[in-house]
């Protein structure tokens, strides 16, 4: 079984999982998606930024034994490093003791590197979408204020009637149109 846990500061989230078919495995994934936590081994991998293989979880002093993870016998932890920061973990679980080795970690490293790049691009895209959304909101607000200012500029604030500025603008447009069309124009 495998899952990718995403880490953003204090926020932890299981992003993707595969192969958790047994009832206990499904309970574990459900619990982790509802209230994700980092266990001692997870924390060690985040701090060291290096992969860790536990060939037999029953012999690991940091392994947290829980009812819904009793089926797990060996584990491979692979950090997803972006620059000098761990942004996630790839966790491979097995129901067989001794299933994983450091060679498996070496083979998994290119996937972790690709995941780091993909996650970074996804975060950058989300940030750009947020900035774009803020800019669009600001443009909408600017347009609303421009229209409001234009209305205030051509209406009397007390009566709401058109004012002298509106009359002068309208007169300039009519004179310009009269010259262009050569139609007669009179003003009373």
PDB file of C-alpha atoms in Angstrom:
ATOM      1  CA  UNK A   1       0.000   0.000   0.000  1.00  0.00           C
ATOM      2  CA  UNK A   2       1.113   3.573  -0.494  1.00  0.00           C
ATOM      3  CA  UNK A   3       0.119   7.092   0.398  1.00  0.00           C
ATOM      4  CA  UNK A   4       1.460  10.562  -0.153  1.00  0.00           C
ATOM      5  CA  UNK A   5       1.165  12.836   2.851  1.00  0.00           C
ATOM      6  CA  UNK A   6       1.462  16.566   2.185  1.00  0.00           C
ATOM      7  CA  UNK A   7       3.041  18.837   4.791  1.00  0.00           C
ATOM      8  CA  UNK A   8       2.646  22.602   4.846  1.00  0.00           C
ATOM      9  CA  UNK A   9       3.925  24.040   8.121  1.00  0.00           C
ATOM     10  CA  UNK A  10       1.639  22.607  10.791  1.00  0.00           C
ATOM     11  CA  UNK A  11      -0.886  21.336   8.235  1.00  0.00           C
ATOM     12  CA  UNK A  12      -0.743  17.642   7.344  1.00  0.00           C
ATOM     13  CA  UNK A  13      -2.968  16.031   4.716  1.00  0.00           C
ATOM     14  CA  UNK A  14      -3.036  12.682   2.954  1.00  0.00           C
ATOM     15  CA  UNK A  15      -3.179  13.668  -0.689  1.00  0.00           C
ATOM     16  CA  UNK A  16      -3.349  10.279  -2.420  1.00  0.00           C
ATOM     17  CA  UNK A  17      -3.506   6.646  -1.329  1.00  0.00           C
ATOM     18  CA  UNK A  18      -3.594   3.286  -3.062  1.00  0.00           C
ATOM     19  CA  UNK A  19      -4.007  -0.323  -2.004  1.00  0.00           C
ATOM     20  CA  UNK A  20      -5.641   0.114   1.388  1.00  0.00           C
ATOM     21  CA  UNK A  21      -8.208  -2.608   0.728  1.00  0.00           C
ATOM     22  CA  UNK A  22      -8.550  -4.409   4.084  1.00  0.00           C
ATOM     23  CA  UNK A  23     -11.048  -3.124   6.633  1.00  0.00           C
ATOM     24  CA  UNK A  24      -8.296  -2.043   9.067  1.00  0.00           C
ATOM     25  CA  UNK A  25      -6.363  -0.311   6.303  1.00  0.00           C
ATOM     26  CA  UNK A  26      -9.494   1.560   5.227  1.00  0.00           C
ATOM     27  CA  UNK A  27     -10.131   2.607   8.850  1.00  0.00           C
ATOM     28  CA  UNK A  28      -6.560   3.896   9.091  1.00  0.00           C
ATOM     29  CA  UNK A  29      -6.853   5.936   5.885  1.00  0.00           C
ATOM     30  CA  UNK A  30     -10.261   7.262   6.906  1.00  0.00           C
ATOM     31  CA  UNK A  31      -8.893   8.324  10.303  1.00  0.00           C
ATOM     32  CA  UNK A  32      -5.838   9.931   8.700  1.00  0.00           C
ATOM     33  CA  UNK A  33      -7.941  11.871   6.194  1.00  0.00           C
ATOM     34  CA  UNK A  34     -10.229  13.135   8.987  1.00  0.00           C
ATOM     35  CA  UNK A  35      -7.553  13.983  11.584  1.00  0.00           C
ATOM     36  CA  UNK A  36      -4.090  13.565  10.084  1.00  0.00           C
ATOM     37  CA  UNK A  37      -1.108  13.495  12.409  1.00  0.00           C
ATOM     38  CA  UNK A  38       2.609  12.900  12.079  1.00  0.00           C
ATOM     39  CA  UNK A  39       3.896   9.927  14.043  1.00  0.00           C
ATOM     40  CA  UNK A  40       7.413   9.785  15.572  1.00  0.00           C
ATOM     41  CA  UNK A  41       8.910   8.071  12.516  1.00  0.00           C
ATOM     42  CA  UNK A  42       7.278  10.631  10.217  1.00  0.00           C
ATOM     43  CA  UNK A  43       8.754  13.436  12.315  1.00  0.00           C
ATOM     44  CA  UNK A  44      12.211  11.817  12.205  1.00  0.00           C
ATOM     45  CA  UNK A  45      12.113  11.626   8.401  1.00  0.00           C
ATOM     46  CA  UNK A  46      10.940  15.252   8.164  1.00  0.00           C
ATOM     47  CA  UNK A  47      13.744  16.391  10.477  1.00  0.00           C
ATOM     48  CA  UNK A  48      16.536  14.359   8.856  1.00  0.00           C
ATOM     49  CA  UNK A  49      15.181  14.832   5.296  1.00  0.00           C
ATOM     50  CA  UNK A  50      16.338  11.276   4.570  1.00  0.00           C
ATOM     51  CA  UNK A  51      14.449   8.083   3.757  1.00  0.00           C
ATOM     52  CA  UNK A  52      13.883   5.506   6.474  1.00  0.00           C
ATOM     53  CA  UNK A  53      13.176   1.798   6.180  1.00  0.00           C
ATOM     54  CA  UNK A  54      11.627  -0.175   9.010  1.00  0.00           C
ATOM     55  CA  UNK A  55      12.023  -3.825   8.114  1.00  0.00           C
ATOM     56  CA  UNK A  56      10.070  -5.017  11.186  1.00  0.00           C
ATOM     57  CA  UNK A  57       7.757  -2.529  12.921  1.00  0.00           C
ATOM     58  CA  UNK A  58       7.454  -4.800  15.982  1.00  0.00           C
ATOM     59  CA  UNK A  59      11.146  -4.141  16.718  1.00  0.00           C
ATOM     60  CA  UNK A  60      11.047  -0.382  16.106  1.00  0.00           C
ATOM     61  CA  UNK A  61      10.899   1.612  19.380  1.00  0.00           C
ATOM     62  CA  UNK A  62       9.286   4.613  17.649  1.00  0.00           C
ATOM     63  CA  UNK A  63       6.515   2.661  15.949  1.00  0.00           C
ATOM     64  CA  UNK A  64       3.082   3.547  17.307  1.00  0.00           C
ATOM     65  CA  UNK A  65       1.081   0.315  17.541  1.00  0.00           C
ATOM     66  CA  UNK A  66      -2.598   0.860  16.828  1.00  0.00           C
ATOM     67  CA  UNK A  67      -5.441  -1.523  16.128  1.00  0.00           C
ATOM     68  CA  UNK A  68      -6.047  -0.345  12.574  1.00  0.00           C
ATOM     69  CA  UNK A  69      -2.319  -0.487  11.671  1.00  0.00           C
ATOM     70  CA  UNK A  70      -1.609  -3.911  13.190  1.00  0.00           C
ATOM     71  CA  UNK A  71      -1.472  -5.371   9.668  1.00  0.00           C
ATOM     72  CA  UNK A  72       1.601  -3.248   8.819  1.00  0.00           C
ATOM     73  CA  UNK A  73       4.829  -5.257   9.218  1.00  0.00           C
ATOM     74  CA  UNK A  74       7.368  -3.106   7.327  1.00  0.00           C
ATOM     75  CA  UNK A  75       7.446   0.479   6.090  1.00  0.00           C
ATOM     76  CA  UNK A  76       9.444   2.732   3.783  1.00  0.00           C
ATOM     77  CA  UNK A  77       9.329   6.485   4.457  1.00  0.00           C
ATOM     78  CA  UNK A  78      10.528   8.729   1.629  1.00  0.00           C
ATOM     79  CA  UNK A  79      10.657  12.502   2.148  1.00  0.00           C
ATOM     80  CA  UNK A  80       9.541  14.759  -0.665  1.00  0.00           C
ATOM     81  CA  UNK A  81      12.149  17.514  -0.477  1.00  0.00           C
ATOM     82  CA  UNK A  82      11.847  20.874  -2.166  1.00  0.00           C
ATOM     83  CA  UNK A  83      15.041  22.849  -1.808  1.00  0.00           C
ATOM     84  CA  UNK A  84      15.779  22.549   1.932  1.00  0.00           C
ATOM     85  CA  UNK A  85      12.248  21.782   3.080  1.00  0.00           C
ATOM     86  CA  UNK A  86      10.209  18.589   3.350  1.00  0.00           C
ATOM     87  CA  UNK A  87       6.839  19.255   1.738  1.00  0.00           C
ATOM     88  CA  UNK A  88       5.531  15.699   1.923  1.00  0.00           C
ATOM     89  CA  UNK A  89       6.172  12.031   2.533  1.00  0.00           C
ATOM     90  CA  UNK A  90       5.716   8.978   0.373  1.00  0.00           C
ATOM     91  CA  UNK A  91       4.825   6.083   2.668  1.00  0.00           C
ATOM     92  CA  UNK A  92       4.901   2.482   1.512  1.00  0.00           C
ATOM     93  CA  UNK A  93       3.394  -0.076   3.905  1.00  0.00           C
ATOM     94  CA  UNK A  94       3.619  -3.850   3.651  1.00  0.00           C
ATOM     95  CA  UNK A  95       2.009  -6.724   5.490  1.00  0.00           C
ATOM     96  CA  UNK A  96       5.284  -8.681   5.119  1.00  0.00           C
ATOM     97  CA  UNK A  97       8.247  -8.295   7.472  1.00  0.00           C
ATOM     98  CA  UNK A  98      11.446  -7.263   5.688  1.00  0.00           C
ATOM     99  CA  UNK A  99       9.616  -6.249   2.513  1.00  0.00           C
ATOM    100  CA  UNK A 100      11.516  -2.959   1.987  1.00  0.00           C
ATOM    101  CA  UNK A 101      15.224  -2.137   1.784  1.00  0.00           C
ATOM    102  CA  UNK A 102      17.405   0.940   1.252  1.00  0.00           C
ATOM    103  CA  UNK A 103      17.699  -0.117  -2.404  1.00  0.00           C
ATOM    104  CA  UNK A 104      13.928   0.346  -2.653  1.00  0.00           C
ATOM    105  CA  UNK A 105      14.388   3.833  -1.225  1.00  0.00           C
ATOM    106  CA  UNK A 106      17.035   4.561  -3.886  1.00  0.00           C
ATOM    107  CA  UNK A 107      14.625   3.420  -6.613  1.00  0.00           C
ATOM    108  CA  UNK A 108      11.863   5.578  -5.124  1.00  0.00           C
ATOM    109  CA  UNK A 109      14.006   8.745  -5.022  1.00  0.00           C
ATOM    110  CA  UNK A 110      13.312   9.864  -8.642  1.00  0.00           C
ATOM    111  CA  UNK A 111       9.560   9.627  -7.965  1.00  0.00           C
ATOM    112  CA  UNK A 112       9.965  11.758  -4.832  1.00  0.00           C
ATOM    113  CA  UNK A 113      11.953  14.324  -6.832  1.00  0.00           C
ATOM    114  CA  UNK A 114       9.274  14.446  -9.546  1.00  0.00           C
ATOM    115  CA  UNK A 115       6.559  14.743  -6.886  1.00  0.00           C
ATOM    116  CA  UNK A 116       8.403  17.709  -5.321  1.00  0.00           C
ATOM    117  CA  UNK A 117       8.517  19.529  -8.660  1.00  0.00           C
ATOM    118  CA  UNK A 118       4.862  18.768  -9.402  1.00  0.00           C
ATOM    119  CA  UNK A 119       3.722  19.889  -5.933  1.00  0.00           C
ATOM    120  CA  UNK A 120       5.752  23.094  -6.208  1.00  0.00           C
ATOM    121  CA  UNK A 121       4.205  23.899  -9.594  1.00  0.00           C
ATOM    122  CA  UNK A 122       0.716  23.135  -8.263  1.00  0.00           C
ATOM    123  CA  UNK A 123       1.248  25.444  -5.286  1.00  0.00           C
ATOM    124  CA  UNK A 124       2.642  28.170  -7.557  1.00  0.00           C
ATOM    125  CA  UNK A 125      -0.369  27.794  -9.857  1.00  0.00           C
ATOM    126  CA  UNK A 126      -2.760  28.033  -6.884  1.00  0.00           C
ATOM    127  CA  UNK A 127      -0.949  31.157  -5.662  1.00  0.00           C
ATOM    128  CA  UNK A 128      -1.168  32.722  -9.128  1.00  0.00           C
ATOM    129  CA  UNK A 129      -4.877  31.922  -9.304  1.00  0.00           C
ATOM    130  CA  UNK A 130      -5.394  33.600  -5.923  1.00  0.00           C
ATOM    131  CA  UNK A 131      -3.417  36.704  -6.953  1.00  0.00           C
ATOM    132  CA  UNK A 132      -5.332  36.852 -10.252  1.00  0.00           C
ATOM    133  CA  UNK A 133      -8.618  36.604  -8.384  1.00  0.00           C
ATOM    134  CA  UNK A 134      -7.584  39.461  -6.078  1.00  0.00           C
ATOM    135  CA  UNK A 135      -6.551  41.600  -9.058  1.00  0.00           C
ATOM    136  CA  UNK A 136      -9.855  40.949 -10.827  1.00  0.00           C
ATOM    137  CA  UNK A 137     -11.743  41.949  -7.675  1.00  0.00           C
ATOM    138  CA  UNK A 138      -9.672  45.140  -7.445  1.00  0.00           C
ATOM    139  CA  UNK A 139     -10.334  45.949 -11.124  1.00  0.00           C
ATOM    140  CA  UNK A 140     -14.065  45.429 -10.584  1.00  0.00           C
ATOM    141  CA  UNK A 141     -13.956  47.737  -7.560  1.00  0.00           C
ATOM    142  CA  UNK A 142     -11.994  50.341  -9.539  1.00  0.00           C
ATOM    143  CA  UNK A 143     -14.556  50.213 -12.362  1.00  0.00           C
ATOM    144  CA  UNK A 144     -17.419  50.578  -9.895  1.00  0.00           C
ATOM    145  CA  UNK A 145     -15.729  53.586  -8.267  1.00  0.00           C
ATOM    146  CA  UNK A 146     -15.002  55.138 -11.684  1.00  0.00           C
ATOM    147  CA  UNK A 147     -18.681  54.896 -12.665  1.00  0.00           C
ATOM    148  CA  UNK A 148     -19.754  56.281  -9.306  1.00  0.00           C
ATOM    149  CA  UNK A 149     -17.323  59.195  -9.628  1.00  0.00           C
ATOM    150  CA  UNK A 150     -18.531  59.929 -13.159  1.00  0.00           C
ATOM    151  CA  UNK A 151     -22.135  60.032 -11.953  1.00  0.00           C
ATOM    152  CA  UNK A 152     -21.186  62.344  -9.104  1.00  0.00           C
ATOM    153  CA  UNK A 153     -19.314  64.630 -11.498  1.00  0.00           C
ATOM    154  CA  UNK A 154     -22.331  65.258 -13.782  1.00  0.00           C
ATOM    155  CA  UNK A 155     -25.167  65.340 -11.221  1.00  0.00           C
ATOM    156  CA  UNK A 156     -25.996  67.890  -8.592  1.00  0.00           C
ATOM    157  CA  UNK A 157     -25.594  66.244  -5.186  1.00  0.00           C
ATOM    158  CA  UNK A 158     -28.643  67.988  -3.709  1.00  0.00           C
ATOM    159  CA  UNK A 159     -31.225  67.660  -6.514  1.00  0.00           C
ATOM    160  CA  UNK A 160     -29.791  64.754  -8.534  1.00  0.00           C
ATOM    161  CA  UNK A 161     -30.304  66.774 -11.722  1.00  0.00           C
ATOM    162  CA  UNK A 162     -27.656  67.078 -14.422  1.00  0.00           C
ATOM    163  CA  UNK A 163     -25.234  69.929 -13.714  1.00  0.00           C
ATOM    164  CA  UNK A 164     -23.275  72.451 -15.774  1.00  0.00           C
ATOM    165  CA  UNK A 165     -20.390  69.990 -16.443  1.00  0.00           C
ATOM    166  CA  UNK A 166     -22.845  67.555 -18.056  1.00  0.00           C
ATOM    167  CA  UNK A 167     -24.302  70.385 -20.138  1.00  0.00           C
ATOM    168  CA  UNK A 168     -20.825  71.464 -21.347  1.00  0.00           C
ATOM    169  CA  UNK A 169     -19.812  67.895 -22.251  1.00  0.00           C
ATOM    170  CA  UNK A 170     -23.100  67.311 -24.077  1.00  0.00           C
ATOM    171  CA  UNK A 171     -22.828  70.648 -25.895  1.00  0.00           C
ATOM    172  CA  UNK A 172     -19.280  69.822 -27.065  1.00  0.00           C
ATOM    173  CA  UNK A 173     -20.479  66.468 -28.447  1.00  0.00           C
ATOM    174  CA  UNK A 174     -23.476  68.021 -30.234  1.00  0.00           C
ATOM    175  CA  UNK A 175     -21.367  70.786 -31.826  1.00  0.00           C
ATOM    176  CA  UNK A 176     -18.835  68.195 -32.982  1.00  0.00           C
ATOM    177  CA  UNK A 177     -21.598  66.040 -34.498  1.00  0.00           C
ATOM    178  CA  UNK A 178     -23.181  69.090 -36.162  1.00  0.00           C
ATOM    179  CA  UNK A 179     -19.892  69.993 -37.848  1.00  0.00           C
ATOM    180  CA  UNK A 180     -19.433  66.403 -39.037  1.00  0.00           C
ATOM    181  CA  UNK A 181     -22.978  65.913 -40.366  1.00  0.00           C
ATOM    182  CA  UNK A 182     -23.494  69.554 -41.485  1.00  0.00           C
ATOM    183  CA  UNK A 183     -26.977  69.514 -39.939  1.00  0.00           C
ATOM    184  CA  UNK A 184     -28.392  72.704 -38.491  1.00  0.00           C
ATOM    185  CA  UNK A 185     -28.154  73.251 -34.750  1.00  0.00           C
ATOM    186  CA  UNK A 186     -29.901  75.750 -32.489  1.00  0.00           C
ATOM    187  CA  UNK A 187     -29.649  76.475 -28.794  1.00  0.00           C
ATOM    188  CA  UNK A 188     -32.338  78.160 -26.732  1.00  0.00           C
TER     189      UNK A 188
END
